[in-house]
CSV table of C-alpha atoms in Angstrom, one decimal:
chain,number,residue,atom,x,y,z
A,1,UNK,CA,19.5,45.2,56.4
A,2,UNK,CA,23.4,46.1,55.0
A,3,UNK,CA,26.0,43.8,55.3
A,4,UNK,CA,29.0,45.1,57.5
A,5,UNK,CA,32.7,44.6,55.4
A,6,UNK,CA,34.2,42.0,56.6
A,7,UNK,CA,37.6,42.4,58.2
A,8,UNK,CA,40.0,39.5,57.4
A,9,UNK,CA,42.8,38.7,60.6
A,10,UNK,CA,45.7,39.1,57.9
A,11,UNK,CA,44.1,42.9,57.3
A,12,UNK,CA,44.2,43.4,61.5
A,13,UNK,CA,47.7,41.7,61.7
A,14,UNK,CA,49.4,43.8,59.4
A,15,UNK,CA,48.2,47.0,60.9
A,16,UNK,CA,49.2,46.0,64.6
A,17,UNK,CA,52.5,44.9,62.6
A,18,UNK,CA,53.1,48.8,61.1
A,19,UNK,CA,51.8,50.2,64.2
A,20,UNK,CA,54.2,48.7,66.3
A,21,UNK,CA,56.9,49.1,63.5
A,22,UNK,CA,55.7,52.9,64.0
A,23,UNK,CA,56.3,52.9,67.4
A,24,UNK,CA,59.7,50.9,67.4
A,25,UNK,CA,61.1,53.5,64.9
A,26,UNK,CA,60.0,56.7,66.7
A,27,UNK,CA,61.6,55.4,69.8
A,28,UNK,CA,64.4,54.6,68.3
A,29,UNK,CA,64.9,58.6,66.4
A,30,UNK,CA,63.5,59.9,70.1
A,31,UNK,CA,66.6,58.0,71.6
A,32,UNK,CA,68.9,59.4,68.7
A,33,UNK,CA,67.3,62.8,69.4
A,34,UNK,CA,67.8,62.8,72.4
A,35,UNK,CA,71.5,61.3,72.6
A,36,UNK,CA,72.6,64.3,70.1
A,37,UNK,CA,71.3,67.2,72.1
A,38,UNK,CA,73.0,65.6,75.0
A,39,UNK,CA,76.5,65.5,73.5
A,40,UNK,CA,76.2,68.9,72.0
A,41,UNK,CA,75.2,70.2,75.8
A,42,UNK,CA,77.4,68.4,76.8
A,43,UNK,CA,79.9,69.7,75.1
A,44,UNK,CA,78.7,73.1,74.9
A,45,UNK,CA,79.0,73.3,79.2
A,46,UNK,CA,82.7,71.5,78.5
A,47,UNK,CA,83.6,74.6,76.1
A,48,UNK,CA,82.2,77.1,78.6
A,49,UNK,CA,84.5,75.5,81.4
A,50,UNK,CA,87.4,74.8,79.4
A,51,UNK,CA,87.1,79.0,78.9
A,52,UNK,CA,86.5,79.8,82.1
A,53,UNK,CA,89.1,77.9,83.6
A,54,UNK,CA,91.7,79.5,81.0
A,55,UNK,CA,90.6,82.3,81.9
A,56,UNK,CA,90.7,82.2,85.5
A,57,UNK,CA,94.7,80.7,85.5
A,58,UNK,CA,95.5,83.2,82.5
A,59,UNK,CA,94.6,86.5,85.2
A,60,UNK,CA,96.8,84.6,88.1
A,61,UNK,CA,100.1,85.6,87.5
A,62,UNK,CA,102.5,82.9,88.1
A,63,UNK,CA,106.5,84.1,88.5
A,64,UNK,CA,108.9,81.8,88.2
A,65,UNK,CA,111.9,81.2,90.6
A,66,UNK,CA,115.1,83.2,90.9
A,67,UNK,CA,113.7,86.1,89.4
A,68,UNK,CA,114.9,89.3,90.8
A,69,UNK,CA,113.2,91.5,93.4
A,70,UNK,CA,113.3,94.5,95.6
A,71,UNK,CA,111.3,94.9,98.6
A,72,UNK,CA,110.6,98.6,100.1
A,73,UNK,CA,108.0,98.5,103.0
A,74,UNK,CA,108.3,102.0,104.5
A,75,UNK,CA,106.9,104.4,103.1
A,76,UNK,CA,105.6,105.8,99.3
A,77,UNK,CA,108.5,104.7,97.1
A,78,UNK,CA,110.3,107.3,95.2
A,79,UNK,CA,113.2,105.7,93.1
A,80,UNK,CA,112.1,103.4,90.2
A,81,UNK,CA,114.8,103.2,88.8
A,82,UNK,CA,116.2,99.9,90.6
A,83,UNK,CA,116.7,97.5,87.8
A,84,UNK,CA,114.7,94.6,89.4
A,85,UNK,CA,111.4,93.1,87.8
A,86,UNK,CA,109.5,92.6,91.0
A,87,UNK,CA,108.6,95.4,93.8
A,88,UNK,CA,107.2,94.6,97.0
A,89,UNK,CA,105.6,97.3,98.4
A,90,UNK,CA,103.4,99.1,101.1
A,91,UNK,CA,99.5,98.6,99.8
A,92,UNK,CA,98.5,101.7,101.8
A,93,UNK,CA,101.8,104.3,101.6
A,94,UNK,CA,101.4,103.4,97.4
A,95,UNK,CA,99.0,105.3,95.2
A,96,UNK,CA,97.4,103.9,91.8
A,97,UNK,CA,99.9,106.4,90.1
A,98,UNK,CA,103.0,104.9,91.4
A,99,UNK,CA,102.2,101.5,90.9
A,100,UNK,CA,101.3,102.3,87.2
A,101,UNK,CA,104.8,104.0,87.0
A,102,UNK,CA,106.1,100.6,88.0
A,103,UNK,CA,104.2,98.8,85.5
A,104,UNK,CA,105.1,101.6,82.8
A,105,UNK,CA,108.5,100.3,83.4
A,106,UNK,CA,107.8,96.3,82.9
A,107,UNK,CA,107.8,95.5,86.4
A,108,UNK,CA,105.3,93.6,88.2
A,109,UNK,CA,103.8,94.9,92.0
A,110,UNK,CA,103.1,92.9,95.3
A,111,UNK,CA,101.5,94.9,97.5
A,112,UNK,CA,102.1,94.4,101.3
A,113,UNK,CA,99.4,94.3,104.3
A,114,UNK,CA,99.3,92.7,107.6
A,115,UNK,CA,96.5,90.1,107.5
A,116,UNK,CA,97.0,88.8,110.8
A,117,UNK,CA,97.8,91.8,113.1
A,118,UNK,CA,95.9,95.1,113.9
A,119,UNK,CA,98.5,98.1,113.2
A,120,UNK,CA,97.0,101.0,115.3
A,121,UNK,CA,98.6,104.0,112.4
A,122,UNK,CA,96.5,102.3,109.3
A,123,UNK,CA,93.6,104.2,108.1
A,124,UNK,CA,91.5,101.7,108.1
A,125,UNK,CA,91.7,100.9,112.3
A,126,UNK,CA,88.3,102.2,112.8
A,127,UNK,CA,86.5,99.1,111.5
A,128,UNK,CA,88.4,96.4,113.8
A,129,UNK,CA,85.8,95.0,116.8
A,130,UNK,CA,88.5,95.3,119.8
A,131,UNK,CA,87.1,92.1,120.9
A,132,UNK,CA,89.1,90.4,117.5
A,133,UNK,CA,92.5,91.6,119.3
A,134,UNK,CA,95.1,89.7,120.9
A,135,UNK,CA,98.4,90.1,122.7
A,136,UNK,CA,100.3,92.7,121.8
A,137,UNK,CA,103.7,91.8,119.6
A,138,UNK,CA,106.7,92.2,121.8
A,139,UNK,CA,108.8,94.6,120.4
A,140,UNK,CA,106.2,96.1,118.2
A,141,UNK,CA,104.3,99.0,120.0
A,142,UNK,CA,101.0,99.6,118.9
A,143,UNK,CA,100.5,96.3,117.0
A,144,UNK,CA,98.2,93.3,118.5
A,145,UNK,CA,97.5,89.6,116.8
A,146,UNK,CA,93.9,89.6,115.4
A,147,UNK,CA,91.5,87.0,115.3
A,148,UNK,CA,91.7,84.9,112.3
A,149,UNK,CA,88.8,83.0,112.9
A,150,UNK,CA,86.3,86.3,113.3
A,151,UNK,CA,84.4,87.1,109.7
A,152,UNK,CA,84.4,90.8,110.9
A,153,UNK,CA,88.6,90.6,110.3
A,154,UNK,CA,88.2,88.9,107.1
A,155,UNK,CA,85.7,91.3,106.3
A,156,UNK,CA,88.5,93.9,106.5
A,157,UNK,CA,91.2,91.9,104.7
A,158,UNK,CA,88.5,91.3,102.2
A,159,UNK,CA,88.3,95.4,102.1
A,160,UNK,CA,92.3,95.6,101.8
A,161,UNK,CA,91.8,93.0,98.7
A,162,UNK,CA,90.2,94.9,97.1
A,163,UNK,CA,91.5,98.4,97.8
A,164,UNK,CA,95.0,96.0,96.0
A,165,UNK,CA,93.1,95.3,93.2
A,166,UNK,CA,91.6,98.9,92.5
A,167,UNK,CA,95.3,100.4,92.6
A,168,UNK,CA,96.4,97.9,90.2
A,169,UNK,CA,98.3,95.5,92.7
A,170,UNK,CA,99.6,91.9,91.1
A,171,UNK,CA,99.3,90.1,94.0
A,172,UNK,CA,99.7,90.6,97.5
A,173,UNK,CA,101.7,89.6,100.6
A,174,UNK,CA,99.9,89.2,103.6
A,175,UNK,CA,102.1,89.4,106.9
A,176,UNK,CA,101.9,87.7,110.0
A,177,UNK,CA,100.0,84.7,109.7
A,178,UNK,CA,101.6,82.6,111.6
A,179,UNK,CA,100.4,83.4,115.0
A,180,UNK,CA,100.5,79.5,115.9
A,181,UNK,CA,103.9,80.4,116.6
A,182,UNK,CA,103.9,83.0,119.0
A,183,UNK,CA,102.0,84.1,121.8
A,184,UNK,CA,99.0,85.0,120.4
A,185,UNK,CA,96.2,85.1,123.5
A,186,UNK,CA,93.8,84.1,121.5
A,187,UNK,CA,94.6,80.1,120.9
A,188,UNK,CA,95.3,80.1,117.4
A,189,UNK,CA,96.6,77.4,115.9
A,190,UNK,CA,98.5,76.2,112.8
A,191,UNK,CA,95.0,74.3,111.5
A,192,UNK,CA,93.5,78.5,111.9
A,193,UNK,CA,96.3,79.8,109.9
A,194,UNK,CA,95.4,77.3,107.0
A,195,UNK,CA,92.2,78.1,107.0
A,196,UNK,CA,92.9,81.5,106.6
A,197,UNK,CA,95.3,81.5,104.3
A,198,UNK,CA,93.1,79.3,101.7
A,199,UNK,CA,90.1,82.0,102.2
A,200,UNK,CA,92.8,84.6,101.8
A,201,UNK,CA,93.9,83.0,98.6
A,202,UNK,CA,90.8,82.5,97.7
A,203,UNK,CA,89.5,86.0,98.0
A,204,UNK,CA,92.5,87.0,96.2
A,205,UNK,CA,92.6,84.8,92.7
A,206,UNK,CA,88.7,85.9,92.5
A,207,UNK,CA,90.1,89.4,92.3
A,208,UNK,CA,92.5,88.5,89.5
A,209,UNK,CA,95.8,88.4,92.2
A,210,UNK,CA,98.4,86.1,93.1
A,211,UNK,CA,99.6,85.5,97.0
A,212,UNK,CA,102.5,84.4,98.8
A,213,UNK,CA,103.1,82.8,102.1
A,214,UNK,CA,104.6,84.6,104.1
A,215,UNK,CA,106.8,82.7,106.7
A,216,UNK,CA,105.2,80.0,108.0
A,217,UNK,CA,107.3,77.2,107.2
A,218,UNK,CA,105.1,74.8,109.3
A,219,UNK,CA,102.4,75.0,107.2
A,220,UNK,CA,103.9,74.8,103.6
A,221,UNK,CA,103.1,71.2,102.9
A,222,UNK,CA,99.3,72.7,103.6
A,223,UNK,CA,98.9,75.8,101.3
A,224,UNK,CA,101.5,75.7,98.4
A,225,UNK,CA,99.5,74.6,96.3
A,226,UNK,CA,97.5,77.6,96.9
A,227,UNK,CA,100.3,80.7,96.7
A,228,UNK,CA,102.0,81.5,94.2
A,229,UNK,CA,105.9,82.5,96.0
A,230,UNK,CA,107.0,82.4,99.1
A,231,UNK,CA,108.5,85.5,101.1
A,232,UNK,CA,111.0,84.7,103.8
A,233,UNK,CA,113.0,86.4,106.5
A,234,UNK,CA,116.4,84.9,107.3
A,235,UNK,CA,116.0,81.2,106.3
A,236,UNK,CA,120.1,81.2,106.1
A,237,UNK,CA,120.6,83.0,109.3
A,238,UNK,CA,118.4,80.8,111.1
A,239,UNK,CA,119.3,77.5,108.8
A,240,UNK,CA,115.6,77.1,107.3
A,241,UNK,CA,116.3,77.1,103.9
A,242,UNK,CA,115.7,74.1,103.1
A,243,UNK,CA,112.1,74.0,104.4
A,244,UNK,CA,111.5,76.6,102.0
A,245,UNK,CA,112.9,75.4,99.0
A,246,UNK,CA,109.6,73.3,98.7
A,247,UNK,CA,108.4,76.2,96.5
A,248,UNK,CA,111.4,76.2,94.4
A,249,UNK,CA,111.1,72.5,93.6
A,250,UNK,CA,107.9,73.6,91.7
A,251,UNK,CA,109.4,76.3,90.2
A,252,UNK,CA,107.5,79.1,92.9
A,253,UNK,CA,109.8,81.8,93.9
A,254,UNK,CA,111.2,82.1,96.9
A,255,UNK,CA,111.5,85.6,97.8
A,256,UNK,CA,114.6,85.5,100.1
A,257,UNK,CA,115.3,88.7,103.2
A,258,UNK,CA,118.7,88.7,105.5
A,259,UNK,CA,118.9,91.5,107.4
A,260,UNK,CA,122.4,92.7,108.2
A,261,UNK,CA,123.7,94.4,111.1
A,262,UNK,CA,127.2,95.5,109.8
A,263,UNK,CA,128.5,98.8,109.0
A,264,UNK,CA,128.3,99.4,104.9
A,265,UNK,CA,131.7,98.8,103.5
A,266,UNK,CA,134.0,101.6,102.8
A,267,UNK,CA,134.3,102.4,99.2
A,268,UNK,CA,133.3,99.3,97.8
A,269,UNK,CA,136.8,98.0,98.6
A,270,UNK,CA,137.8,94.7,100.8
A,271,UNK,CA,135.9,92.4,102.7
A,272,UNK,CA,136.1,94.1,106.1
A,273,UNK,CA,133.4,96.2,106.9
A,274,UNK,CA,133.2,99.5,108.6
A,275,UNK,CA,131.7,99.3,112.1
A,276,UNK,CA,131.2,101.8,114.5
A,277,UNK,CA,134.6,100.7,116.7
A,278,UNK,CA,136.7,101.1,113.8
A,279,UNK,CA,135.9,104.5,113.5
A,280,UNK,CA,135.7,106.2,117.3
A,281,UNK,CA,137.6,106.1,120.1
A,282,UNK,CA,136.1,104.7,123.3
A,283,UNK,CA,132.1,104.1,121.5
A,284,UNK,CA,130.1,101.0,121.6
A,285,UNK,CA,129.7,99.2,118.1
A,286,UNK,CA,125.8,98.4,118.0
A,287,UNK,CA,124.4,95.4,116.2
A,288,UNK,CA,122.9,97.9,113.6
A,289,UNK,CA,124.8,100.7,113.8
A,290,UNK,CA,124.2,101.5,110.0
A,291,UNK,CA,123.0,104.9,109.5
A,292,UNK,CA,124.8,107.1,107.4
A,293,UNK,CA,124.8,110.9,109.3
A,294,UNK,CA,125.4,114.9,108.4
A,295,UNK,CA,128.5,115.5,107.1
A,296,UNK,CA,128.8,118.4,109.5
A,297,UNK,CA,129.1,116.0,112.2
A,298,UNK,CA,132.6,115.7,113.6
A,299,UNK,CA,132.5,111.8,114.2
A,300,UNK,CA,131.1,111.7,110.9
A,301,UNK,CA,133.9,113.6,109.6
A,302,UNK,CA,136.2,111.6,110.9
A,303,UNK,CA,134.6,108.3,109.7
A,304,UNK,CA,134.9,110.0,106.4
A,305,UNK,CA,138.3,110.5,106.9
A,306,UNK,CA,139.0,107.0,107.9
A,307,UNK,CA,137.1,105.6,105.5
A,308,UNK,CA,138.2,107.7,102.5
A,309,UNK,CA,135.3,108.3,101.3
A,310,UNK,CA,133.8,110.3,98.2
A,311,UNK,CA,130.5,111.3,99.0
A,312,UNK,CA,128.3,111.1,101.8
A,313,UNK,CA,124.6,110.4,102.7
A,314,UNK,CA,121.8,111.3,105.2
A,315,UNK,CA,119.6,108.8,106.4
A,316,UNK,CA,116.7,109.1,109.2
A,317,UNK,CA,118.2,106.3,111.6
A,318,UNK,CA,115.2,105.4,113.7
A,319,UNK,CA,114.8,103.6,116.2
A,320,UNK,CA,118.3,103.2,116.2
A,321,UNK,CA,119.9,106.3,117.4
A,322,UNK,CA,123.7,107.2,117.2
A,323,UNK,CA,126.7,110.1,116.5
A,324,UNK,CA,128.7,107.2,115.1
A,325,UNK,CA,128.3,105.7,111.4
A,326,UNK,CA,130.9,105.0,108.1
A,327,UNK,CA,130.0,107.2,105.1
A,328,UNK,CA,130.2,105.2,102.5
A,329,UNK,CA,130.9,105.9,98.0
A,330,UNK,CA,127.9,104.0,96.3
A,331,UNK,CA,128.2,104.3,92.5
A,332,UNK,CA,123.9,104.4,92.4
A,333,UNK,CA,123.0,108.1,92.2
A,334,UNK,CA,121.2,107.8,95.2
A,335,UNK,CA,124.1,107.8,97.4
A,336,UNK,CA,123.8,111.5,97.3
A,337,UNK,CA,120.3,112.0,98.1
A,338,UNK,CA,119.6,113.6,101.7
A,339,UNK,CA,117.5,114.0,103.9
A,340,UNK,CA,116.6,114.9,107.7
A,341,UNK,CA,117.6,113.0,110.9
A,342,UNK,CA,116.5,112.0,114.1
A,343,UNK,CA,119.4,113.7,115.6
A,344,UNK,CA,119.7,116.8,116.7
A,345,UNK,CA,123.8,117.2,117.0
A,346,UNK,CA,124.4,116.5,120.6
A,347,UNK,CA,126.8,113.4,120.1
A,348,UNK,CA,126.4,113.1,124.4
A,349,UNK,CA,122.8,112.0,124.4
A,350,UNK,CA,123.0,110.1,120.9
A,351,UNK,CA,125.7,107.6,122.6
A,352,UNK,CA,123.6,107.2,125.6
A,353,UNK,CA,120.7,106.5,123.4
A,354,UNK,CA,123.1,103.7,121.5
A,355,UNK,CA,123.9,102.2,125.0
A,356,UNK,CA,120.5,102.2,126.1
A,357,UNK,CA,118.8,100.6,122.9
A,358,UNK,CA,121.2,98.0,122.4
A,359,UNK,CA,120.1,95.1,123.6
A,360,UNK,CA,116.6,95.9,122.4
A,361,UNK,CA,117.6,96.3,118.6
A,362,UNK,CA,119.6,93.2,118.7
A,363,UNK,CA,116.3,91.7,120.2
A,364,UNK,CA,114.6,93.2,117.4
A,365,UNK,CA,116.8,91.9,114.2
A,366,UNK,CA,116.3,88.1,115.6
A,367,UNK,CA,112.5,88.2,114.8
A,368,UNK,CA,111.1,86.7,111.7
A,369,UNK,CA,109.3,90.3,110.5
A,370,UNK,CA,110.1,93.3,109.2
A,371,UNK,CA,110.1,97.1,111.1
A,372,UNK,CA,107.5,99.4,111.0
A,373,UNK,CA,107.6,103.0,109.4
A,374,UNK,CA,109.7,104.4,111.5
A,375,UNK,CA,112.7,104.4,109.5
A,376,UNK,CA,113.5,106.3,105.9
A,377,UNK,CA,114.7,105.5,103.3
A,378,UNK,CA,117.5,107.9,102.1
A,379,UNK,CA,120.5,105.9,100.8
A,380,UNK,CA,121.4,102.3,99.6
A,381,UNK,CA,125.1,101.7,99.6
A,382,UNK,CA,127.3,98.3,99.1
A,383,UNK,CA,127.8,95.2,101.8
A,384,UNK,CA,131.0,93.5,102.6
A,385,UNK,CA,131.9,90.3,100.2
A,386,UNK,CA,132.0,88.2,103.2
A,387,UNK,CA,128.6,88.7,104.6
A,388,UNK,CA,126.7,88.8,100.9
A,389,UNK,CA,128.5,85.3,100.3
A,390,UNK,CA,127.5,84.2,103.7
A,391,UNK,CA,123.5,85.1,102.6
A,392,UNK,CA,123.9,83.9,99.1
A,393,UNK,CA,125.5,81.0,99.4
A,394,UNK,CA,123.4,79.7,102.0
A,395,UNK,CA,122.5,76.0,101.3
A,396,UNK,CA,119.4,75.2,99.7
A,397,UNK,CA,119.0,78.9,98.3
A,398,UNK,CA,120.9,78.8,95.1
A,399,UNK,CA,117.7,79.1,93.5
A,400,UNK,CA,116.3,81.7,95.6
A,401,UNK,CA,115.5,85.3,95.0
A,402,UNK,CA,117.6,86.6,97.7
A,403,UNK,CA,117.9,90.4,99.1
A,404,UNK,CA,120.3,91.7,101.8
A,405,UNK,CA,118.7,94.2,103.7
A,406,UNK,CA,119.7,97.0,106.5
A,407,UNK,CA,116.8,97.4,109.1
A,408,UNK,CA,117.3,100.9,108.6
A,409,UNK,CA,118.2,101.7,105.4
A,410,UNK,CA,114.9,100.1,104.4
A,411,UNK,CA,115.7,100.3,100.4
A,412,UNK,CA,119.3,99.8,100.8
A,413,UNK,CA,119.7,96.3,99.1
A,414,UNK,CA,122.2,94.3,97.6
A,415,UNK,CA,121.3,90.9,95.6
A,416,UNK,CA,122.9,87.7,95.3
């Protein structure tokens, strides 16, 4: 029979000791291990973040306040010459090619759409579900307020994104979204117009573009953070200005619009400005009788002559229509371009027309939008003193990027 080794209990203790030992220090490099790869994933997912977010705010363009700007909504424009560093601009009347002429030049583009109204001339009117529409828009024929809410509208805005984004659009100002404050027939509220406006801005940043707000000074304390400017109609002329100088406290432009219903001044010279009375016997001044007409016209003429005046224009006056208008010197080279006009020389049924669509153009220069295309552009000439320093110096807009616009000369612009 062998004898078996014997095993002494030191020899079993100090293997339980080294195994255990063993054990402690693999747990301990495991832990170490795994500690590292966390940190470096960690950190790895931090530097992937860190470049994406960089990324993302380096493509949203950002202007800062009081720059200058020129806003053109009807039709393609044709003069870039306009020493201004933003354009605001039709999205659908603009081709790739013109806004890349724009940028050729160092400016920057905002295209313009309605978001929040179906326009029955856009090309695009064949998609809209006629159960999305509204009330009409008084004043505004063949325009109805959409339904905000419906994903078959944004759908279509979504579309119009990206139809700005293919032609090389900046960013974009979206019209009429404040249907909270009209009569909408469809119950919207201010609660639907943020909504909107934060999938609108949304939609838009993912695409590279900034946005503005336009209007809508009810809701600013809700979405500035989200646009990038505001646009604004008449903020002096209806005292508002201050509301929107939120944007210009965080350095966010404030894209400023008066519309002016005066005569352009004669020459350049004074601070009174020619209106229709001063220059015809017996004819009612309108509140936009602006429009510059054929020389060959004999009240024309004779404004000419009271005006003493240099060189005339032609302008396409629609909807306002009259035989009575100041020719005006401009020293831009535009003053001389021409162009046809709704009249057709019978100076009888041109005053009737100004007599009949009085009160309804007046109506129409209160509201907080801007006309349709049914005006062209053919002329920009110079306002009185009195009336720019009335717009400019409007409290809280010193720091605004202010315009003063004629509703029917639609590029015709002077800035503060």
């Amino acid at each position: 029979m062998m004898n078996s080794p014997q095993i002494s209990g030191w020899q079993v203790l100090a293997t339980k000791r080294n195994l255990m030992v063993s054990c402690v220090l693999g747990l301990f490099f495991l832990a170490i291990g795994m500690d590292i790869r966390a940190e470096l994933g960690a950190g790895h997912d931090q530097r992937k973040m860190s470049k994406r977010d960089t990324t993302s705010t380096a493509a949203i363009w950002q202007p800062a306040a009081g720059v200058k700007w020129q806003i053109q909504l009807v039709d393609a424009v044709e003069d870039t010459t306009i020493d201004t560093d933003i354009w605001d601009i039709d999205l659908f009347d603009n081709t790739a090619e013109k806004i890349a002429a724009l940028h050729n030049k160092g400016r920057k583009v905002i295209c313009y759409f309605s978001a929040g109204t179906y326009e029955d001339w856009r090309p695009d009117i064949s998609k809209f579900d006629t159960a999305d529409f509204g009330s009409n828009l008084d004043e505004w024929p063949g325009e109805r307020w959409l339904n905000i809410k419906s994903s078959s509208v944004r759908a279509i805005m979504s579309s119009r994104l990206d139809m700005a984004k293919q032609k090389g659009c900046d960013g974009v100002d979206p019209d009429n979204i404040d249907a909270y404050g009209n009569e909408n027939g469809l119950g919207l509220t201010e609660a639907d117009s943020i909504d909107f406006l934060t999938f609108l801005a949304s939609e838009s940043h993912s695409r590279g573009m900034s946005i503005g707000l336009k209007n809508g000074g009810d809701i600013i304390g809700s979405v500035i953070d989200k646009m990038q400017w505001s646009v604004n109609e008449q903020c002096a002329q209806y005292d508002e200005c201050k509301t929107y100088a939120a944007f210009t406290e965080v350095n966010k432009p404030v894209f400023h619009i008066e519309y002016s219903g005066e005569t352009i001044e004669s020459g350049g010279s004074g601070d009174t400005p020619v209106s229709a009375a001063d220059t015809t016997t017996g004819s009612k001044a309108t509140s936009t009788a602006t429009a510059i007409v054929t020389p060959a016209s004999s009240s024309a003429a004779a404004a000419a002559e009271t005006a003493t005046v240099t060189a005339t224009a032609t302008v396409d006056a629609t909807p306002v229509s009259t035989s009575v208008a100041a020719a005006a010197t401009s020293t831009d080279a535009d003053a001389t371009k021409t162009g046809s006009t709704d009249s057709d020389g019978d100076d009888e049924e041109a005053d009737k027309d100004d007599e009949d669509d009085t009160s309804a153009d007046a109506t129409k220069e209160q509201k907080h939008r801007y006309g349709h295309g049914h005006q062209k552009l053919r002329a920009r000439a110079v306002l009185s003193s009195t009336l720019k320093a009335s717009a400019c110096n409007a409290a809280n807009a010193d720091k605004f990027s202010t315009v003063i616009k004629n509703m029917n000369l639609d590029a015709w612009v002077e800035y503060c």
